[in-house]
Amino acid sequence: MFAQDNKYTPKILNRGVEKLIKKYLYPLEKKEGLNPIEVRKKIRKIAGDKVGIVRKKKLLREAIEEIDSLKKEMQNQIVSFKARNYNKEWIESLQNLNLIQVLEMTTRTSLWRTESRGALYRTDFPKTNNKEWLKNILIKNIKNKMSLNTKDVIITTLTPPKIIREYGRKR
Amino acid sequence: MSENNKINIRILRFNPQKDKNPYFKNYEIKYDSEKERLSVLNVLDYIYENIDSSIAYYSSCRIGKCRGCSIKINGKIKMACTTLVKGDLILEPIYNSNIIRDLIVER
């Protein structure tokens, strides 16, 4: 409150702030919508069944479709208990918005990368492909859609051999 | 007195914006301590997801490292995630002062 009344505080002109406040207060103010606990369960189910440790093209495709439909559904989450001091449902509803974004990023990038490397294992591409995939994947937000790009890895001291090799085994 | 397949959980509830005094609220869940192995945190999660979503508690790592879930269990300070449930429970916040809500305190 002090900061608001103080004359030295610069006025916030950006309209984005009001938009964000509206977005974050939505679950507290509206009366009809989805329960964040149910949404969290759905996210967990998608992530556990389809974007697990062993990944497949088919399951990843399905996961993307489900994520897209869930993303539209979950915009109207509401909490049943309107307190603002550590309201676990409210926190969860806000976390859900971020979780679904991270899940979409993981799904899209593991579908894009046609090899197995490190933490990513795909049954349809079980080998590590150093010829094509010595790259990082970058994600950019273009008109609220994720667009993927690759960027070459900067190699400093050790140069990995440019071959296709078995996953997980030292050469 | 707990029945064979049920345990009684008493949680100290307090919302400083509304309530004058803290009060205990009772919850009952099905649990057979000889067959099942649940931690106190699992029980809290169960109550939050199925019975009463207004309880407030904090947890993070779930493996006994971060100490975020430290609460008073039957009068002793323990971590909820690594303490097994063996019977009736009384859950209180870790300190008596600076309660934000229910089991959450200012640290």
PDB file of C-alpha atoms in Angstrom:
ATOM      1  CA  MET A   1       0.000   0.000   0.000  1.00  0.00           C
ATOM      2  CA  PHE A   2       2.871   2.371   0.779  1.00  0.00           C
ATOM      3  CA  ALA A   3       4.338   1.835  -2.648  1.00  0.00           C
ATOM      4  CA  GLN A   4       1.031   2.720  -4.302  1.00  0.00           C
ATOM      5  CA  ASP A   5       0.510   5.967  -2.398  1.00  0.00           C
ATOM      6  CA  ASN A   6       4.054   7.155  -2.774  1.00  0.00           C
ATOM      7  CA  LYS A   7       4.412   9.937  -5.361  1.00  0.00           C
ATOM      8  CA  TYR A   8       7.810   8.674  -6.463  1.00  0.00           C
ATOM      9  CA  THR A   9       6.407   5.406  -7.684  1.00  0.00           C
ATOM     10  CA  PRO A  10       6.229   5.462 -11.478  1.00  0.00           C
ATOM     11  CA  LYS A  11       2.787   4.819 -12.878  1.00  0.00           C
ATOM     12  CA  ILE A  12       2.467   1.493 -14.583  1.00  0.00           C
ATOM     13  CA  LEU A  13       1.252   2.202 -18.058  1.00  0.00           C
ATOM     14  CA  ASN A  14       1.458  -1.292 -19.434  1.00  0.00           C
ATOM     15  CA  ARG A  15      -1.942  -2.817 -20.078  1.00  0.00           C
ATOM     16  CA  GLY A  16      -0.405  -6.267 -19.745  1.00  0.00           C
ATOM     17  CA  VAL A  17      -0.420  -6.022 -15.966  1.00  0.00           C
ATOM     18  CA  GLU A  18      -4.186  -5.705 -15.769  1.00  0.00           C
ATOM     19  CA  LYS A  19      -4.551  -8.612 -18.132  1.00  0.00           C
ATOM     20  CA  LEU A  20      -2.343 -10.751 -15.906  1.00  0.00           C
ATOM     21  CA  ILE A  21      -4.244  -9.767 -12.753  1.00  0.00           C
ATOM     22  CA  LYS A  22      -7.483 -10.748 -14.468  1.00  0.00           C
ATOM     23  CA  LYS A  23      -6.008 -14.065 -15.534  1.00  0.00           C
ATOM     24  CA  TYR A  24      -4.712 -14.954 -12.080  1.00  0.00           C
ATOM     25  CA  LEU A  25      -7.839 -13.856 -10.210  1.00  0.00           C
ATOM     26  CA  TYR A  26     -10.161 -15.724 -12.585  1.00  0.00           C
ATOM     27  CA  PRO A  27     -10.344 -18.919 -10.466  1.00  0.00           C
ATOM     28  CA  LEU A  28     -11.324 -16.929  -7.373  1.00  0.00           C
ATOM     29  CA  GLU A  29     -13.999 -14.786  -8.971  1.00  0.00           C
ATOM     30  CA  LYS A  30     -15.918 -17.082 -11.305  1.00  0.00           C
ATOM     31  CA  LYS A  31     -18.503 -19.573 -10.133  1.00  0.00           C
ATOM     32  CA  GLU A  32     -18.600 -22.236 -12.809  1.00  0.00           C
ATOM     33  CA  GLY A  33     -15.704 -24.172 -14.203  1.00  0.00           C
ATOM     34  CA  LEU A  34     -13.364 -27.085 -13.788  1.00  0.00           C
ATOM     35  CA  ASN A  35     -11.872 -28.283 -10.549  1.00  0.00           C
ATOM     36  CA  PRO A  36      -8.061 -27.789 -10.576  1.00  0.00           C
ATOM     37  CA  ILE A  37      -7.536 -31.121  -8.802  1.00  0.00           C
ATOM     38  CA  GLU A  38      -9.254 -32.939 -11.659  1.00  0.00           C
ATOM     39  CA  VAL A  39      -7.215 -30.983 -14.213  1.00  0.00           C
ATOM     40  CA  ARG A  40      -4.007 -31.929 -12.363  1.00  0.00           C
ATOM     41  CA  LYS A  41      -5.021 -35.596 -12.479  1.00  0.00           C
ATOM     42  CA  LYS A  42      -5.614 -35.351 -16.229  1.00  0.00           C
ATOM     43  CA  ILE A  43      -2.200 -33.738 -16.791  1.00  0.00           C
ATOM     44  CA  ARG A  44      -0.551 -36.463 -14.704  1.00  0.00           C
ATOM     45  CA  LYS A  45      -2.328 -39.147 -16.703  1.00  0.00           C
ATOM     46  CA  ILE A  46      -1.199 -37.770 -20.059  1.00  0.00           C
ATOM     47  CA  ALA A  47       2.369 -37.324 -18.835  1.00  0.00           C
ATOM     48  CA  GLY A  48       2.560 -40.756 -17.223  1.00  0.00           C
ATOM     49  CA  ASP A  49       0.899 -42.810 -19.943  1.00  0.00           C
ATOM     50  CA  LYS A  50       2.084 -41.108 -23.113  1.00  0.00           C
ATOM     51  CA  VAL A  51       5.147 -39.019 -22.379  1.00  0.00           C
ATOM     52  CA  GLY A  52       6.847 -41.473 -20.065  1.00  0.00           C
ATOM     53  CA  ILE A  53      10.374 -42.839 -20.007  1.00  0.00           C
ATOM     54  CA  VAL A  54      10.018 -44.947 -23.145  1.00  0.00           C
ATOM     55  CA  ARG A  55       8.443 -42.842 -25.869  1.00  0.00           C
ATOM     56  CA  LYS A  56       6.812 -43.636 -29.197  1.00  0.00           C
ATOM     57  CA  LYS A  57       5.723 -41.540 -32.143  1.00  0.00           C
ATOM     58  CA  LYS A  58       2.121 -42.738 -31.939  1.00  0.00           C
ATOM     59  CA  LEU A  59       1.704 -42.031 -28.237  1.00  0.00           C
ATOM     60  CA  LEU A  60       3.381 -38.618 -28.540  1.00  0.00           C
ATOM     61  CA  ARG A  61       0.994 -37.652 -31.349  1.00  0.00           C
ATOM     62  CA  GLU A  62      -1.951 -38.680 -29.187  1.00  0.00           C
ATOM     63  CA  ALA A  63      -0.534 -36.751 -26.264  1.00  0.00           C
ATOM     64  CA  ILE A  64      -0.312 -33.551 -28.333  1.00  0.00           C
ATOM     65  CA  GLU A  65      -3.961 -33.861 -29.353  1.00  0.00           C
ATOM     66  CA  GLU A  66      -5.040 -34.415 -25.756  1.00  0.00           C
ATOM     67  CA  ILE A  67      -2.922 -31.521 -24.528  1.00  0.00           C
ATOM     68  CA  ASP A  68      -4.474 -29.195 -27.112  1.00  0.00           C
ATOM     69  CA  SER A  69      -8.010 -30.097 -26.079  1.00  0.00           C
ATOM     70  CA  LEU A  70      -7.173 -29.934 -22.368  1.00  0.00           C
ATOM     71  CA  LYS A  71      -5.553 -26.517 -22.836  1.00  0.00           C
ATOM     72  CA  LYS A  72      -8.821 -25.103 -24.177  1.00  0.00           C
ATOM     73  CA  GLU A  73     -10.869 -26.776 -21.436  1.00  0.00           C
ATOM     74  CA  MET A  74      -8.735 -25.693 -18.528  1.00  0.00           C
ATOM     75  CA  GLN A  75      -8.927 -21.956 -19.150  1.00  0.00           C
ATOM     76  CA  ASN A  76     -11.946 -21.805 -16.849  1.00  0.00           C
ATOM     77  CA  GLN A  77     -10.696 -23.384 -13.654  1.00  0.00           C
ATOM     78  CA  ILE A  78     -12.357 -22.311 -10.417  1.00  0.00           C
ATOM     79  CA  VAL A  79     -11.596 -22.926  -6.768  1.00  0.00           C
ATOM     80  CA  SER A  80     -14.232 -24.051  -4.298  1.00  0.00           C
ATOM     81  CA  PHE A  81     -12.710 -22.194  -1.367  1.00  0.00           C
ATOM     82  CA  LYS A  82     -12.104 -18.488  -1.880  1.00  0.00           C
ATOM     83  CA  ALA A  83      -9.514 -17.650   0.777  1.00  0.00           C
ATOM     84  CA  ARG A  84      -6.367 -15.939  -0.480  1.00  0.00           C
ATOM     85  CA  ASN A  85      -3.900 -16.973   2.209  1.00  0.00           C
ATOM     86  CA  TYR A  86      -2.274 -20.171   0.996  1.00  0.00           C
ATOM     87  CA  ASN A  87      -5.207 -21.496  -0.965  1.00  0.00           C
ATOM     88  CA  LYS A  88      -3.815 -24.781  -2.230  1.00  0.00           C
ATOM     89  CA  GLU A  89      -6.452 -25.125  -4.932  1.00  0.00           C
ATOM     90  CA  TRP A  90      -5.690 -21.657  -6.274  1.00  0.00           C
ATOM     91  CA  ILE A  91      -1.961 -22.358  -6.319  1.00  0.00           C
ATOM     92  CA  GLU A  92      -2.608 -25.623  -8.096  1.00  0.00           C
ATOM     93  CA  SER A  93      -4.837 -23.979 -10.694  1.00  0.00           C
ATOM     94  CA  LEU A  94      -2.092 -21.462 -11.503  1.00  0.00           C
ATOM     95  CA  GLN A  95       0.564 -24.162 -11.577  1.00  0.00           C
ATOM     96  CA  ASN A  96      -1.586 -26.180 -13.977  1.00  0.00           C
ATOM     97  CA  LEU A  97      -1.315 -23.409 -16.567  1.00  0.00           C
ATOM     98  CA  ASN A  98       2.474 -23.643 -16.428  1.00  0.00           C
ATOM     99  CA  LEU A  99       2.550 -27.425 -16.198  1.00  0.00           C
ATOM    100  CA  ILE A 100       0.568 -27.921 -19.386  1.00  0.00           C
ATOM    101  CA  GLN A 101       2.961 -25.559 -21.172  1.00  0.00           C
ATOM    102  CA  VAL A 102       6.014 -27.494 -20.006  1.00  0.00           C
ATOM    103  CA  LEU A 103       4.345 -30.787 -20.907  1.00  0.00           C
ATOM    104  CA  GLU A 104       3.586 -29.513 -24.398  1.00  0.00           C
ATOM    105  CA  MET A 105       7.188 -28.388 -24.826  1.00  0.00           C
ATOM    106  CA  THR A 106       8.529 -31.799 -23.779  1.00  0.00           C
ATOM    107  CA  THR A 107       6.113 -33.641 -26.021  1.00  0.00           C
ATOM    108  CA  ARG A 108       6.737 -31.531 -29.098  1.00  0.00           C
ATOM    109  CA  THR A 109      10.497 -31.568 -28.766  1.00  0.00           C
ATOM    110  CA  SER A 110      10.703 -35.322 -28.158  1.00  0.00           C
ATOM    111  CA  LEU A 111       8.539 -35.872 -31.213  1.00  0.00           C
ATOM    112  CA  TRP A 112      10.805 -33.580 -33.246  1.00  0.00           C
ATOM    113  CA  ARG A 113      14.043 -35.284 -32.189  1.00  0.00           C
ATOM    114  CA  THR A 114      14.269 -38.523 -34.178  1.00  0.00           C
ATOM    115  CA  GLU A 115      16.899 -40.296 -32.092  1.00  0.00           C
ATOM    116  CA  SER A 116      17.606 -41.501 -28.558  1.00  0.00           C
ATOM    117  CA  ARG A 117      19.956 -39.456 -26.429  1.00  0.00           C
ATOM    118  CA  GLY A 118      20.453 -39.105 -22.705  1.00  0.00           C
ATOM    119  CA  ALA A 119      17.106 -38.946 -20.952  1.00  0.00           C
ATOM    120  CA  LEU A 120      15.163 -39.352 -24.178  1.00  0.00           C
ATOM    121  CA  TYR A 121      14.575 -42.924 -25.339  1.00  0.00           C
ATOM    122  CA  ARG A 122      12.366 -43.616 -28.350  1.00  0.00           C
ATOM    123  CA  THR A 123      11.555 -47.146 -29.428  1.00  0.00           C
ATOM    124  CA  ASP A 124      11.130 -46.140 -33.086  1.00  0.00           C
ATOM    125  CA  PHE A 125      14.558 -44.427 -33.165  1.00  0.00           C
ATOM    126  CA  PRO A 126      16.673 -46.424 -30.688  1.00  0.00           C
ATOM    127  CA  LYS A 127      20.093 -45.190 -31.844  1.00  0.00           C
ATOM    128  CA  THR A 128      22.041 -42.054 -31.079  1.00  0.00           C
ATOM    129  CA  ASN A 129      22.499 -40.146 -34.305  1.00  0.00           C
ATOM    130  CA  ASN A 130      25.502 -37.848 -34.105  1.00  0.00           C
ATOM    131  CA  LYS A 131      25.363 -37.098 -37.840  1.00  0.00           C
ATOM    132  CA  GLU A 132      22.167 -35.070 -37.693  1.00  0.00           C
ATOM    133  CA  TRP A 133      21.369 -34.425 -34.076  1.00  0.00           C
ATOM    134  CA  LEU A 134      24.328 -32.656 -32.528  1.00  0.00           C
ATOM    135  CA  LYS A 135      21.853 -29.860 -32.020  1.00  0.00           C
ATOM    136  CA  ASN A 136      19.765 -28.089 -29.425  1.00  0.00           C
ATOM    137  CA  ILE A 137      16.079 -27.516 -30.005  1.00  0.00           C
ATOM    138  CA  LEU A 138      14.794 -24.012 -29.450  1.00  0.00           C
ATOM    139  CA  ILE A 139      11.133 -23.185 -28.906  1.00  0.00           C
ATOM    140  CA  LYS A 140       9.701 -19.806 -29.773  1.00  0.00           C
ATOM    141  CA  ASN A 141       6.265 -18.411 -29.116  1.00  0.00           C
ATOM    142  CA  ILE A 142       4.826 -17.152 -32.398  1.00  0.00           C
ATOM    143  CA  LYS A 143       1.181 -16.053 -32.167  1.00  0.00           C
ATOM    144  CA  ASN A 144       0.563 -18.336 -29.172  1.00  0.00           C
ATOM    145  CA  LYS A 145       1.879 -21.365 -31.015  1.00  0.00           C
ATOM    146  CA  MET A 146       5.113 -23.178 -30.386  1.00  0.00           C
ATOM    147  CA  SER A 147       7.502 -23.076 -33.299  1.00  0.00           C
ATOM    148  CA  LEU A 148      10.538 -25.320 -33.111  1.00  0.00           C
ATOM    149  CA  ASN A 149      14.002 -24.588 -34.445  1.00  0.00           C
ATOM    150  CA  THR A 150      17.367 -26.231 -34.137  1.00  0.00           C
ATOM    151  CA  LYS A 151      20.685 -24.686 -33.310  1.00  0.00           C
ATOM    152  CA  ASP A 152      24.078 -26.358 -33.637  1.00  0.00           C
ATOM    153  CA  VAL A 153      25.894 -27.238 -30.439  1.00  0.00           C
ATOM    154  CA  ILE A 154      29.081 -25.270 -29.882  1.00  0.00           C
ATOM    155  CA  ILE A 155      31.874 -27.835 -29.629  1.00  0.00           C
ATOM    156  CA  THR A 156      34.853 -26.730 -27.539  1.00  0.00           C
ATOM    157  CA  THR A 157      37.454 -29.321 -26.483  1.00  0.00           C
ATOM    158  CA  LEU A 158      36.113 -32.823 -27.180  1.00  0.00           C
ATOM    159  CA  THR A 159      34.714 -33.495 -30.636  1.00  0.00           C
ATOM    160  CA  PRO A 160      32.131 -36.308 -30.699  1.00  0.00           C
ATOM    161  CA  PRO A 161      32.568 -38.700 -33.672  1.00  0.00           C
ATOM    162  CA  LYS A 162      29.990 -38.085 -36.384  1.00  0.00           C
ATOM    163  CA  ILE A 163      28.474 -41.565 -36.503  1.00  0.00           C
ATOM    164  CA  ILE A 164      25.233 -43.328 -35.665  1.00  0.00           C
ATOM    165  CA  ARG A 165      25.913 -45.372 -32.534  1.00  0.00           C
ATOM    166  CA  GLU A 166      24.093 -47.557 -30.042  1.00  0.00           C
ATOM    167  CA  TYR A 167      22.166 -45.727 -27.328  1.00  0.00           C
ATOM    168  CA  GLY A 168      23.553 -45.755 -23.826  1.00  0.00           C
ATOM    169  CA  ARG A 169      26.738 -47.718 -24.482  1.00  0.00           C
ATOM    170  CA  LYS A 170      30.240 -46.344 -24.598  1.00  0.00           C
ATOM    171  CA  ARG A 171      31.775 -46.795 -28.001  1.00  0.00           C
TER     172      ARG A 171
ATOM    173  CA  MET B   1     -10.222 -45.781  19.769  1.00  0.00           C
ATOM    174  CA  SER B   2      -9.753 -46.702  16.159  1.00  0.00           C
ATOM    175  CA  GLU B   3     -11.787 -49.380  14.475  1.00  0.00           C
ATOM    176  CA  ASN B   4     -10.165 -52.149  12.560  1.00  0.00           C
ATOM    177  CA  ASN B   5     -10.089 -50.542   9.133  1.00  0.00           C
ATOM    178  CA  LYS B   6     -10.488 -46.875   9.909  1.00  0.00           C
ATOM    179  CA  ILE B   7      -8.270 -44.210  11.359  1.00  0.00           C
ATOM    180  CA  ASN B   8      -9.224 -40.888  12.800  1.00  0.00           C
ATOM    181  CA  ILE B   9      -7.223 -37.801  11.824  1.00  0.00           C
ATOM    182  CA  ARG B  10      -7.499 -34.564  13.771  1.00  0.00           C
ATOM    183  CA  ILE B  11      -6.087 -31.534  11.975  1.00  0.00           C
ATOM    184  CA  LEU B  12      -5.659 -28.147  13.620  1.00  0.00           C
ATOM    185  CA  ARG B  13      -7.448 -25.677  11.388  1.00  0.00           C
ATOM    186  CA  PHE B  14      -6.938 -21.945  11.611  1.00  0.00           C
ATOM    187  CA  ASN B  15      -7.599 -19.145   9.178  1.00  0.00           C
ATOM    188  CA  PRO B  16      -6.344 -15.930  10.804  1.00  0.00           C
ATOM    189  CA  GLN B  17      -8.463 -13.785   8.475  1.00  0.00           C
ATOM    190  CA  LYS B  18     -11.702 -15.418   9.634  1.00  0.00           C
ATOM    191  CA  ASP B  19     -11.374 -17.471  12.804  1.00  0.00           C
ATOM    192  CA  LYS B  20     -10.750 -16.129  16.293  1.00  0.00           C
ATOM    193  CA  ASN B  21      -9.287 -19.340  17.629  1.00  0.00           C
ATOM    194  CA  PRO B  22      -7.810 -22.436  16.063  1.00  0.00           C
ATOM    195  CA  TYR B  23      -9.934 -25.548  16.216  1.00  0.00           C
ATOM    196  CA  PHE B  24      -9.559 -29.258  15.523  1.00  0.00           C
ATOM    197  CA  LYS B  25     -11.423 -30.875  12.664  1.00  0.00           C
ATOM    198  CA  ASN B  26     -11.913 -34.624  12.410  1.00  0.00           C
ATOM    199  CA  TYR B  27     -11.461 -36.707   9.300  1.00  0.00           C
ATOM    200  CA  GLU B  28     -11.953 -40.429   8.953  1.00  0.00           C
ATOM    201  CA  ILE B  29     -10.365 -42.544   6.255  1.00  0.00           C
ATOM    202  CA  LYS B  30     -10.193 -46.241   5.532  1.00  0.00           C
ATOM    203  CA  TYR B  31      -6.762 -47.546   6.394  1.00  0.00           C
ATOM    204  CA  ASP B  32      -5.463 -50.886   7.570  1.00  0.00           C
ATOM    205  CA  SER B  33      -2.100 -50.230   9.227  1.00  0.00           C
ATOM    206  CA  GLU B  34      -1.031 -53.877   8.947  1.00  0.00           C
ATOM    207  CA  LYS B  35      -1.586 -54.213   5.209  1.00  0.00           C
ATOM    208  CA  GLU B  36      -1.148 -50.707   3.808  1.00  0.00           C
ATOM    209  CA  ARG B  37       1.820 -48.408   4.095  1.00  0.00           C
ATOM    210  CA  LEU B  38       0.957 -44.766   3.720  1.00  0.00           C
ATOM    211  CA  SER B  39       2.918 -41.769   4.898  1.00  0.00           C
ATOM    212  CA  VAL B  40       1.268 -38.864   6.676  1.00  0.00           C
ATOM    213  CA  LEU B  41       1.755 -36.804   3.527  1.00  0.00           C
ATOM    214  CA  ASN B  42      -0.139 -39.418   1.488  1.00  0.00           C
ATOM    215  CA  VAL B  43      -2.986 -39.165   3.985  1.00  0.00           C
ATOM    216  CA  LEU B  44      -2.993 -35.359   3.714  1.00  0.00           C
ATOM    217  CA  ASP B  45      -3.006 -35.636  -0.086  1.00  0.00           C
ATOM    218  CA  TYR B  46      -5.898 -38.096   0.125  1.00  0.00           C
ATOM    219  CA  ILE B  47      -7.924 -35.755   2.318  1.00  0.00           C
ATOM    220  CA  TYR B  48      -7.110 -32.784   0.065  1.00  0.00           C
ATOM    221  CA  GLU B  49      -8.074 -34.598  -3.130  1.00  0.00           C
ATOM    222  CA  ASN B  50     -11.145 -36.460  -1.923  1.00  0.00           C
ATOM    223  CA  ILE B  51     -12.634 -35.080   1.278  1.00  0.00           C
ATOM    224  CA  ASP B  52     -11.775 -31.446   1.990  1.00  0.00           C
ATOM    225  CA  SER B  53      -9.822 -29.351  -0.506  1.00  0.00           C
ATOM    226  CA  SER B  54      -9.619 -26.354   1.821  1.00  0.00           C
ATOM    227  CA  ILE B  55      -6.838 -27.726   4.026  1.00  0.00           C
ATOM    228  CA  ALA B  56      -3.485 -26.041   3.543  1.00  0.00           C
ATOM    229  CA  TYR B  57      -0.162 -27.823   3.847  1.00  0.00           C
ATOM    230  CA  TYR B  58       3.126 -27.652   1.966  1.00  0.00           C
ATOM    231  CA  SER B  59       5.228 -30.383   0.431  1.00  0.00           C
ATOM    232  CA  SER B  60       7.947 -30.440  -2.149  1.00  0.00           C
ATOM    233  CA  CYS B  61      10.468 -33.270  -2.539  1.00  0.00           C
ATOM    234  CA  ARG B  62       8.581 -36.137  -0.854  1.00  0.00           C
ATOM    235  CA  ILE B  63      11.771 -38.041   0.003  1.00  0.00           C
ATOM    236  CA  GLY B  64      12.764 -36.485   3.316  1.00  0.00           C
ATOM    237  CA  LYS B  65      15.358 -34.010   2.037  1.00  0.00           C
ATOM    238  CA  CYS B  66      13.806 -30.573   1.837  1.00  0.00           C
ATOM    239  CA  ARG B  67      12.050 -30.562   5.240  1.00  0.00           C
ATOM    240  CA  GLY B  68       9.252 -28.479   3.767  1.00  0.00           C
ATOM    241  CA  CYS B  69       6.591 -30.797   5.109  1.00  0.00           C
ATOM    242  CA  SER B  70       7.741 -30.675   8.747  1.00  0.00           C
ATOM    243  CA  ILE B  71       4.696 -30.649  11.038  1.00  0.00           C
ATOM    244  CA  LYS B  72       3.817 -31.783  14.528  1.00  0.00           C
ATOM    245  CA  ILE B  73       2.603 -35.371  14.338  1.00  0.00           C
ATOM    246  CA  ASN B  74       1.094 -36.588  17.601  1.00  0.00           C
ATOM    247  CA  GLY B  75       2.998 -33.867  19.430  1.00  0.00           C
ATOM    248  CA  LYS B  76       6.426 -34.483  17.930  1.00  0.00           C
ATOM    249  CA  ILE B  77       8.037 -32.538  15.095  1.00  0.00           C
ATOM    250  CA  LYS B  78       8.518 -34.880  12.150  1.00  0.00           C
ATOM    251  CA  MET B  79       8.514 -34.817   8.381  1.00  0.00           C
ATOM    252  CA  ALA B  80       5.139 -35.820   6.992  1.00  0.00           C
ATOM    253  CA  CYS B  81       6.589 -37.480   3.902  1.00  0.00           C
ATOM    254  CA  THR B  82       8.751 -40.056   5.702  1.00  0.00           C
ATOM    255  CA  THR B  83       6.541 -40.810   8.716  1.00  0.00           C
ATOM    256  CA  LEU B  84       4.440 -43.937   8.359  1.00  0.00           C
ATOM    257  CA  VAL B  85       0.870 -43.950   9.601  1.00  0.00           C
ATOM    258  CA  LYS B  86       0.302 -46.534  12.314  1.00  0.00           C
ATOM    259  CA  GLY B  87      -2.898 -45.342  13.924  1.00  0.00           C
ATOM    260  CA  ASP B  88      -4.864 -42.257  14.791  1.00  0.00           C
ATOM    261  CA  LEU B  89      -3.189 -38.948  14.024  1.00  0.00           C
ATOM    262  CA  ILE B  90      -3.166 -35.482  15.485  1.00  0.00           C
ATOM    263  CA  LEU B  91      -1.615 -32.968  13.092  1.00  0.00           C
ATOM    264  CA  GLU B  92      -0.587 -29.478  14.129  1.00  0.00           C
ATOM    265  CA  PRO B  93       1.599 -26.777  12.561  1.00  0.00           C
ATOM    266  CA  ILE B  94       5.280 -26.851  13.418  1.00  0.00           C
ATOM    267  CA  TYR B  95       5.228 -23.601  15.439  1.00  0.00           C
ATOM    268  CA  ASN B  96       2.370 -22.084  17.359  1.00  0.00           C
ATOM    269  CA  SER B  97       2.944 -18.533  16.150  1.00  0.00           C
ATOM    270  CA  ASN B  98       2.773 -16.879  12.735  1.00  0.00           C
ATOM    271  CA  ILE B  99       0.280 -19.307  11.250  1.00  0.00           C
ATOM    272  CA  ILE B 100      -0.627 -18.359   7.682  1.00  0.00           C
ATOM    273  CA  ARG B 101      -3.312 -20.991   7.444  1.00  0.00           C
ATOM    274  CA  ASP B 102      -3.837 -24.476   8.890  1.00  0.00           C
ATOM    275  CA  LEU B 103      -0.477 -26.277   8.750  1.00  0.00           C
ATOM    276  CA  ILE B 104       1.457 -23.470   7.037  1.00  0.00           C
ATOM    277  CA  VAL B 105       3.601 -21.175   9.149  1.00  0.00           C
ATOM    278  CA  GLU B 106       5.846 -18.263   8.330  1.00  0.00           C
ATOM    279  CA  ARG B 107       9.457 -19.448   8.392  1.00  0.00           C
TER     280      ARG B 107
END
